[in-house]
Coordinates of C-alpha atoms in Angstrom, one line a residue:
X21 CA 0.2 -0.3 -0.2
X22 CA 1.2 3.1 -0.8
X23 CA 1.8 5.7 1.9
X24 CA 0.2 9.7 0.8
X25 CA 0.9 13.1 2.8
X26 CA -2.9 14.1 3.4
X27 CA -4.3 18.1 4.6
X28 CA -6.4 17.0 7.2
X29 CA -9.6 19.0 6.4
X30 CA -12.8 16.9 7.3
X31 CA -15.8 17.4 4.6
X32 CA -19.3 17.3 5.7
X33 CA -19.9 13.8 6.4
X34 CA -18.1 14.1 9.9
X35 CA -16.8 10.6 10.7
X36 CA -17.6 9.3 14.3
X37 CA -15.3 7.1 16.3
X38 CA -16.6 4.6 17.8
X39 CA -16.1 1.8 20.9
X40 CA -15.1 -1.0 19.3
X41 CA -11.3 -1.5 19.6
X42 CA -10.6 0.5 22.4
X43 CA -9.6 -1.0 25.5
X44 CA -9.2 -0.1 29.2
X45 CA -6.7 -1.3 31.1
X46 CA -7.3 -0.3 35.0
X47 CA -5.9 -2.6 36.6
X48 CA -2.6 -3.0 34.9
X49 CA -2.4 0.7 35.8
X50 CA -3.3 -0.1 39.4
X51 CA -0.5 -1.9 39.7
X52 CA 2.4 -0.2 38.3
X53 CA 5.4 -0.3 40.8
X54 CA 6.3 2.9 43.0
X55 CA 9.1 3.9 40.3
X56 CA 6.3 3.6 36.9
X57 CA 4.2 5.7 39.0
X58 CA 6.5 8.6 39.5
X59 CA 7.2 8.8 36.1
X60 CA 3.8 8.9 35.3
X61 CA 3.6 11.8 37.9
X62 CA 6.2 13.3 36.7
X63 CA 4.3 13.8 33.4
X64 CA 2.6 17.6 32.3
X65 CA -0.4 18.7 33.1
X66 CA -2.1 20.6 29.8
X67 CA -5.1 21.2 32.0
X68 CA -3.7 25.3 33.0
X69 CA -1.8 25.6 29.6
X70 CA -5.3 24.3 27.9
X71 CA -7.8 26.8 29.4
X72 CA -5.3 29.5 28.6
X73 CA -5.1 29.2 25.1
X74 CA -8.2 27.3 23.7
X75 CA -10.6 30.1 23.9
X76 CA -8.5 31.8 20.8
X77 CA -8.8 28.4 18.2
X78 CA -11.5 28.4 16.5
X79 CA -13.3 26.0 14.4
X80 CA -13.8 27.1 10.3
X81 CA -16.5 26.0 8.6
X82 CA -17.4 27.0 5.0
X83 CA -20.4 26.4 2.3
X84 CA -20.6 26.7 -1.1
X85 CA -23.2 28.0 -3.3
X86 CA -24.7 25.4 -5.7
X87 CA -26.1 26.2 -8.7
X88 CA -28.9 24.2 -10.5
X89 CA -28.7 23.8 -14.0
X90 CA -31.5 25.1 -16.2
X91 CA -34.5 23.2 -16.3
X92 CA -33.7 21.0 -13.7
X93 CA -36.0 21.1 -11.0
X94 CA -35.0 22.2 -7.4
X95 CA -36.6 22.4 -4.0
X96 CA -37.5 18.2 -3.7
X97 CA -37.7 17.3 -0.2
X98 CA -34.4 15.8 1.1
X99 CA -34.3 12.1 1.7
X100 CA -34.5 10.6 5.3
X101 CA -31.1 11.5 6.8
X102 CA -28.8 8.3 7.2
X103 CA -27.7 6.8 10.3
X104 CA -24.6 9.3 11.4
X105 CA -22.3 6.4 11.2
X106 CA -23.0 6.4 7.5
X107 CA -21.5 8.2 4.9
X108 CA -24.1 9.8 2.9
X109 CA -24.9 8.3 -0.3
X110 CA -25.0 11.4 -2.3
X111 CA -26.0 15.5 -2.4
X112 CA -29.3 16.2 -1.7
X113 CA -31.3 18.5 -4.4
X114 CA -31.3 21.9 -3.4
X115 CA -32.6 24.9 -4.1
X116 CA -30.3 27.5 -7.0
X117 CA -27.9 29.3 -4.1
X118 CA -29.1 28.0 -1.5
X119 CA -25.4 27.5 0.5
X120 CA -24.2 24.1 1.3
X121 CA -21.9 22.8 4.1
X122 CA -18.3 22.2 2.6
X123 CA -16.0 21.1 5.3
X124 CA -15.1 22.2 8.5
X125 CA -11.1 23.3 9.6
X126 CA -9.8 24.9 11.9
X127 CA -7.5 28.2 12.6
X128 CA -6.5 30.5 15.5
X129 CA -7.1 34.4 16.4
X130 CA -3.5 36.2 16.1
X131 CA -5.2 39.6 17.1
X132 CA -7.5 41.6 19.4
X133 CA -9.2 43.3 16.1
X134 CA -10.1 39.7 14.5
X135 CA -7.1 38.3 12.2
X136 CA -7.2 35.1 11.8
X137 CA -4.5 32.2 10.5
X138 CA -5.7 28.6 9.1
X139 CA -4.8 26.6 5.7
X140 CA -5.0 27.6 2.5
X141 CA -6.6 23.9 1.5
X142 CA -9.4 24.8 4.5
X143 CA -11.0 27.9 2.4
X144 CA -10.0 26.7 -1.1
X145 CA -13.1 26.9 -3.3
X146 CA -15.1 28.2 -0.4
X147 CA -17.6 30.9 -1.1
X148 CA -18.5 31.8 2.3
X149 CA -16.4 30.9 5.5
X150 CA -17.6 31.3 8.8
X151 CA -15.3 31.5 11.8
X152 CA -17.1 29.9 15.4
X153 CA -15.0 31.1 19.2
X154 CA -15.5 28.6 22.3
X155 CA -18.3 30.5 23.6
X156 CA -20.8 30.3 20.3
X157 CA -20.1 33.3 18.7
X158 CA -20.4 32.7 15.2
X159 CA -18.5 35.1 12.8
X160 CA -18.6 35.5 9.1
X161 CA -15.1 36.0 7.6
X162 CA -13.4 37.2 4.6
X163 CA -10.7 35.7 3.3
X164 CA -7.8 38.3 2.6
X165 CA -5.4 35.8 0.3
X166 CA -4.3 32.0 1.0
X167 CA -1.3 31.0 -0.3
X168 CA -1.4 27.2 -1.8
X169 CA 3.4 26.9 -1.7
X170 CA 2.6 27.2 2.4
X171 CA -0.9 26.2 2.8
X172 CA -1.1 29.1 4.6
X173 CA -4.4 31.8 4.7
X174 CA -5.1 35.1 6.6
X175 CA -8.9 35.5 7.5
X176 CA -10.4 38.8 9.3
X177 CA -13.5 38.5 11.5
X178 CA -14.7 41.7 12.8
X179 CA -14.8 41.8 16.4
X180 CA -13.3 43.6 19.5
X181 CA -11.2 42.5 22.5
X182 CA -10.9 38.9 21.1
X183 CA -9.1 36.4 22.4
X184 CA -5.5 36.1 20.9
X185 CA -2.6 33.4 21.2
X186 CA 1.4 34.6 21.8
X187 CA 3.7 33.5 18.4
X188 CA 6.4 31.6 19.1
X189 CA 10.0 30.9 17.7
X190 CA 9.6 28.0 15.8
X191 CA 13.6 28.6 14.9
X192 CA 14.3 27.8 18.6
X193 CA 11.9 24.4 18.8
X194 CA 13.8 21.0 20.7
X195 CA 13.6 17.7 18.9
X196 CA 11.8 16.1 21.7
X197 CA 9.9 18.7 23.8
X198 CA 6.1 18.6 24.6
X199 CA 3.7 19.9 22.7
X200 CA -0.1 20.4 21.8
X201 CA -2.3 20.9 19.2
X202 CA -6.3 21.8 19.3
X203 CA -8.9 21.7 16.7
X204 CA -11.7 20.2 15.4
X205 CA -11.2 16.5 14.4
X206 CA -13.7 15.2 12.8
X207 CA -16.0 18.1 13.4
X208 CA -15.3 17.3 17.4
X209 CA -14.6 21.5 18.2
X210 CA -11.6 22.2 20.6
X211 CA -10.2 19.0 20.8
X212 CA -6.8 18.7 22.4
X213 CA -3.8 16.3 21.9
X214 CA -0.6 16.4 23.1
X215 CA 3.0 14.7 21.8
X216 CA 6.2 15.9 21.1
X217 CA 8.1 17.3 18.7
X218 CA 9.8 14.4 16.1
X219 CA 12.1 16.4 13.6
X220 CA 12.4 19.9 12.9
X221 CA 12.4 20.2 9.3
X222 CA 11.0 17.5 7.4
X223 CA 11.3 18.3 2.9
X224 CA 8.0 18.2 2.0
X225 CA 7.4 20.9 -0.6
X226 CA 9.9 23.6 -2.8
X227 CA 8.9 26.4 -0.1
X228 CA 9.5 25.3 3.6
X229 CA 10.3 22.5 6.1
X230 CA 7.8 21.0 7.9
X231 CA 7.7 20.6 11.8
X232 CA 7.2 17.0 12.6
X233 CA 5.2 16.0 15.3
X234 CA 3.6 12.6 17.4
X235 CA 0.6 14.8 18.5
X236 CA -3.0 13.4 17.4
X237 CA -3.8 15.1 14.6
X238 CA -7.0 14.1 12.2
X239 CA -8.9 15.8 9.3
X240 CA -10.5 18.6 10.5
X241 CA -6.9 19.7 12.6
X242 CA -6.4 21.5 9.9
X243 CA -5.4 24.5 9.9
X244 CA -5.2 24.4 14.7
X245 CA -2.6 25.7 16.2
X246 CA 0.9 23.9 17.5
X247 CA 1.5 25.2 20.4
X248 CA 4.3 25.2 23.3
X249 CA 5.0 24.6 26.9
X250 CA 4.6 28.0 27.1
X251 CA 1.4 28.5 25.4
X252 CA 3.1 29.9 22.6
X253 CA 1.9 29.1 18.9
X254 CA 5.0 27.5 16.4
X255 CA 3.0 25.7 13.6
X256 CA 0.0 25.8 12.3
X257 CA -1.6 22.0 12.0
X258 CA -1.3 21.0 7.8
X259 CA -0.4 18.0 6.7
X260 CA -0.4 13.7 7.9
X261 CA 1.7 11.1 6.8
X262 CA -1.4 8.1 7.0
X263 CA -2.2 4.7 5.2
X264 CA -5.3 4.9 6.3
X265 CA -6.3 7.8 5.8
X266 CA -6.7 9.4 9.5
X267 CA -4.0 9.9 12.2
X268 CA -1.2 7.2 12.5
X269 CA 1.4 8.6 14.4
X270 CA 3.2 11.0 11.5
X271 CA 2.2 14.8 11.2
X272 CA 3.3 18.1 9.7
X273 CA 3.1 22.1 10.9
X274 CA 3.8 24.8 8.8
X275 CA 6.4 26.7 10.9
X276 CA 5.2 29.4 12.4
X277 CA 8.4 31.9 11.7
X278 CA 7.2 31.7 8.4
X279 CA 3.3 31.6 8.5
X280 CA 3.9 34.4 9.7
X281 CA 5.5 35.9 7.2
X282 CA 2.5 34.9 4.7
X283 CA 0.5 36.3 6.8
X284 CA 1.9 39.8 6.9
X285 CA 2.2 39.8 2.7
X286 CA -0.8 38.4 2.3
X287 CA -2.6 41.8 5.3
X288 CA -0.6 44.2 2.7
X289 CA -1.5 42.2 -0.8
X290 CA -3.7 39.7 -0.9
X291 CA -0.8 37.2 -2.6
X292 CA 2.6 36.6 -1.6
X293 CA 5.7 37.7 -4.1
X294 CA 8.9 35.3 -4.0
X295 CA 12.3 35.0 -6.2
X296 CA 13.3 32.9 -8.9
X297 CA 16.5 32.9 -11.4
X298 CA 14.8 30.1 -13.5
X299 CA 16.8 27.7 -13.2
X300 CA 15.3 23.8 -12.4
X301 CA 17.3 21.6 -10.0
X302 CA 18.3 18.4 -8.4
X303 CA 19.9 16.2 -5.5
X304 CA 23.1 15.9 -6.0
X305 CA 24.4 12.1 -5.5
X306 CA 27.5 11.3 -3.7
X307 CA 29.1 9.6 -6.8
X308 CA 28.3 12.4 -9.2
X309 CA 29.8 14.8 -6.5
X310 CA 32.9 12.7 -6.3
X311 CA 33.6 12.6 -10.0
X312 CA 33.3 16.1 -10.1
X313 CA 36.1 16.7 -7.1
X314 CA 33.5 17.7 -4.7
X315 CA 34.1 16.5 -1.6
X316 CA 30.7 16.3 -0.7
X317 CA 27.3 16.2 -2.0
X318 CA 25.9 19.2 -1.0
X319 CA 24.2 21.4 -3.4
X320 CA 21.8 21.6 -6.2
X321 CA 22.7 20.5 -9.3
X322 CA 21.1 22.8 -12.3
X323 CA 19.1 20.6 -15.0
X324 CA 17.8 23.1 -16.2
X325 CA 18.5 26.8 -18.1
X326 CA 15.4 28.7 -18.8
X327 CA 16.5 30.4 -22.1
X328 CA 16.7 34.4 -21.8
X329 CA 15.9 34.1 -18.0
X330 CA 17.9 35.9 -15.5
X331 CA 20.6 32.8 -14.8
X332 CA 20.6 32.2 -18.4
X333 CA 21.8 36.4 -18.8
X334 CA 24.0 35.8 -16.0
X335 CA 26.1 32.5 -17.4
X336 CA 25.1 29.7 -15.1
X337 CA 24.9 26.6 -17.3
X338 CA 23.0 23.3 -17.2
X339 CA 25.8 20.7 -15.1
X340 CA 26.6 23.7 -12.7
X341 CA 26.6 22.6 -8.9
X342 CA 25.1 26.0 -6.7
X343 CA 27.4 25.3 -3.6
X344 CA 26.3 29.1 -2.2
X345 CA 23.8 31.2 -2.5
X346 CA 24.4 34.7 -1.1
X347 CA 27.4 32.9 1.3
X348 CA 24.8 30.8 2.7
X349 CA 25.4 27.2 1.7
X350 CA 23.3 25.0 -0.4
X351 CA 23.1 21.7 2.0
X352 CA 20.0 19.6 0.3
X353 CA 18.5 21.0 -3.2
X354 CA 15.6 22.2 -1.3
X355 CA 17.4 25.2 0.6
X356 CA 18.1 27.0 -3.1
X357 CA 14.0 27.9 -3.7
X358 CA 13.8 29.0 0.0
X359 CA 16.2 31.4 0.1
X360 CA 15.7 32.5 -3.7
X361 CA 12.3 32.8 -3.0
X362 CA 12.9 35.4 0.2
X363 CA 15.1 37.7 -1.6
X364 CA 13.8 41.0 -2.5
X365 CA 12.9 41.5 -6.2
X366 CA 15.0 43.4 -8.6
X367 CA 18.0 42.7 -6.2
X368 CA 21.1 41.4 -7.0
X369 CA 22.3 38.0 -5.7
X370 CA 25.7 35.8 -5.6
X371 CA 25.4 32.6 -7.1
X372 CA 28.3 30.5 -6.0
X373 CA 28.7 27.6 -8.5
X374 CA 30.9 25.1 -8.9
X375 CA 32.1 24.5 -12.7
X376 CA 34.2 21.7 -14.2
X377 CA 36.6 21.6 -11.2
X378 CA 36.4 25.1 -9.9
X379 CA 34.4 27.4 -7.9
X380 CA 33.1 30.6 -9.2
X381 CA 31.0 33.4 -8.5
X382 CA 28.0 34.5 -10.6
X383 CA 25.7 37.8 -9.7
X384 CA 22.7 37.3 -10.5
X385 CA 19.2 39.4 -10.8
X386 CA 16.3 38.4 -9.0
X387 CA 13.2 38.9 -10.7
X388 CA 9.7 37.4 -9.4
X389 CA 8.4 33.7 -9.3
X390 CA 5.1 33.9 -11.8
X391 CA 4.7 29.8 -12.2
X392 CA 6.5 26.9 -12.8
X393 CA 7.5 25.4 -15.6
X394 CA 7.0 21.7 -15.9
X395 CA 9.8 19.7 -17.8
X396 CA 8.8 17.5 -21.0
X397 CA 8.7 14.1 -20.6
X398 CA 11.3 12.2 -23.1
X399 CA 9.4 10.1 -25.9
X400 CA 9.1 6.0 -25.6
X401 CA 12.4 3.9 -25.5
X402 CA 12.4 2.0 -28.6
X403 CA 13.8 -1.3 -29.0
X404 CA 17.5 -1.4 -27.9
X405 CA 19.9 -2.2 -31.0
X406 CA 23.6 -3.3 -30.3
X407 CA 25.5 -1.0 -28.4
X408 CA 29.5 -0.7 -29.3
X409 CA 30.8 1.2 -26.3
X410 CA 32.1 1.0 -22.7
X411 CA 29.1 2.7 -21.6
X412 CA 26.6 0.7 -23.5
X413 CA 25.7 3.7 -26.1
X414 CA 25.3 3.8 -29.4
X415 CA 25.2 7.4 -30.2
X416 CA 25.0 9.9 -33.7
X417 CA 25.7 13.3 -34.4
X418 CA 22.9 16.0 -33.6
X419 CA 21.6 17.5 -37.1
X420 CA 21.5 20.8 -37.4
X421 CA 18.0 20.7 -37.3
X422 CA 18.0 19.1 -33.7
X423 CA 20.6 21.7 -32.5
X424 CA 18.5 24.4 -33.4
X425 CA 15.3 22.9 -32.2
X426 CA 17.2 22.0 -28.9
X427 CA 19.2 25.1 -28.5
X428 CA 22.5 23.4 -27.8
X429 CA 25.5 24.1 -30.3
X430 CA 27.0 20.6 -29.7
X431 CA 26.2 16.6 -28.0
X432 CA 25.0 12.7 -29.6
X433 CA 22.1 11.6 -30.1
X434 CA 21.5 8.3 -28.4
X435 CA 20.2 5.9 -30.6
X436 CA 20.1 2.9 -28.7
X437 CA 20.8 1.7 -25.4
X438 CA 22.3 -1.8 -23.8
X439 CA 24.2 -2.4 -20.7
X440 CA 25.3 -0.4 -18.2
X441 CA 23.6 2.6 -19.6
X442 CA 19.9 0.7 -19.7
X443 CA 21.0 -0.2 -16.5
X444 CA 20.9 3.6 -15.6
X445 CA 18.0 4.4 -17.4
X446 CA 19.2 5.8 -20.2
X447 CA 16.9 6.2 -23.6
X448 CA 17.1 6.4 -27.0
X449 CA 16.5 9.6 -27.5
X450 CA 18.5 11.4 -24.4
X451 CA 21.6 14.0 -25.7
X452 CA 24.8 13.4 -24.2
X453 CA 26.2 17.0 -24.1
X454 CA 29.3 15.9 -21.0
X455 CA 31.6 13.1 -20.0
X456 CA 33.9 13.7 -17.2
X457 CA 33.6 17.3 -17.6
X458 CA 34.1 16.8 -20.9
X459 CA 32.1 18.8 -23.4
X460 CA 30.7 16.4 -26.3
X461 CA 31.1 18.2 -29.5
X462 CA 30.3 14.4 -31.9
X463 CA 29.6 11.4 -31.7
X464 CA 33.6 10.7 -33.0
X465 CA 35.2 12.6 -30.1
X466 CA 32.1 11.1 -27.9
X467 CA 34.0 7.6 -28.6
X468 CA 37.4 8.1 -28.2
X469 CA 36.7 9.7 -24.7
X470 CA 34.5 6.8 -24.0
X471 CA 37.6 4.2 -25.0
X472 CA 39.9 6.2 -22.4
X473 CA 37.3 5.7 -19.4
X474 CA 39.2 3.7 -16.6
X475 CA 36.9 0.4 -15.7
X476 CA 37.7 1.0 -12.1
X477 CA 36.1 4.4 -11.8
X478 CA 32.3 5.7 -12.3
X479 CA 32.4 8.0 -15.6
X480 CA 29.6 10.9 -15.0
X481 CA 27.8 11.6 -17.9
X482 CA 25.6 14.8 -18.3
X483 CA 23.0 13.6 -20.0
X484 CA 19.5 15.7 -21.0
X485 CA 15.9 14.6 -22.0
X486 CA 13.7 16.8 -22.9
X487 CA 14.5 20.3 -21.5
X488 CA 15.8 18.5 -18.6
X489 CA 19.7 17.9 -17.8
X490 CA 21.1 15.8 -15.0
X491 CA 23.8 13.8 -14.5
X492 CA 24.2 9.9 -14.3
X493 CA 27.3 7.8 -12.8
X494 CA 27.9 5.4 -15.3
X495 CA 30.6 2.1 -14.7
X496 CA 32.6 1.6 -18.0
X497 CA 32.3 -2.1 -18.9
X498 CA 35.5 -3.8 -18.5
X499 CA 37.0 -3.8 -22.1

């Protein structure tokens, strides 16, 4: 069964937890030895903390406007309600423009004048959003903006002297510290669960590293706060890693530092602006790093340069390894989009790259990120023909038409694959650009380079497929 990362908003049909499978062991607790009893007594008491922060955690209910097609009969009688344990079999017939509940999530108030943070997926597609406090006051909320990349949304309700939460510092959290989550799992308002922080920086997206915890977070908890023992918000509960659709021990929260930065931009302009330099990047493997003369597999491998983009104009090339951005080391490729995205637009940044065994600094102008470009996929592989060289590749010169089409000055076209090349996933139609940092000009030169390769060492080959290029490590076969 495949693991999936799921947002944790519940739908209209709330799931109810039955008693089956719930076990009680009072005898085991009563017979616990004194040492164990002392350990239990030392566990934190969350009651005072919950009383303090609970009133500022809200339930968020969203609705959508159901429109009937012309000629359809609306206003029909609704079918008898199904038992609460069962999901409804379909939507009932509704009159035109009737508001129908769409989903339920959570949120929390961050200012006394009514600003509320939640997840973007909680309010995505909603026509109306309603915020309910623990004292049962309900407000119609205005969505000031939502950012799908970080899954953060900012709402505004009209109220005064509202309860609010204090913001913590998510950069100072520690693995193992106690935290609590408050929200509306399965539409059960203001439910409290507790656990510990399991990891501080889990990569699940391009623009933020999430906080991982073992706090029980279920559908409907989305947008609720993750709170430390000082009563400060350190994250917004956003995702769960699940096989079943419910909590199974791994949940993720958006760090509050990032969420507040996003919230400030949404408050000012209703959107989030990010920088870009116009490259597509990939992870750098240990084998490739060693073949390129790097001591560590750290950095971002440039697999595509957008024609006419900032990186292209600055001279960054496919195959470069980006080691630093404005002096900050790139440990993993995911570090780069975050650094670039947070850089002021139209400013100049220094990108440090590793190219052909040497390090160099390249100034690049930051422009606004407008949207992601999806790399084109390569064609289907054709039946392999007998390969003739030690890498298992049969190649031909690129035609002038193909060079113009791919905007290349040199390289060779893969005609057939076998052996190590086939095992590494190379396909006919791929283009070979480099071998061990040597630029490939034509088929004759490529085969001459391959003949001289040491079969005891892996060769690093720069392969282009569609618009994307990446290094592949190949061990030449023995002659």
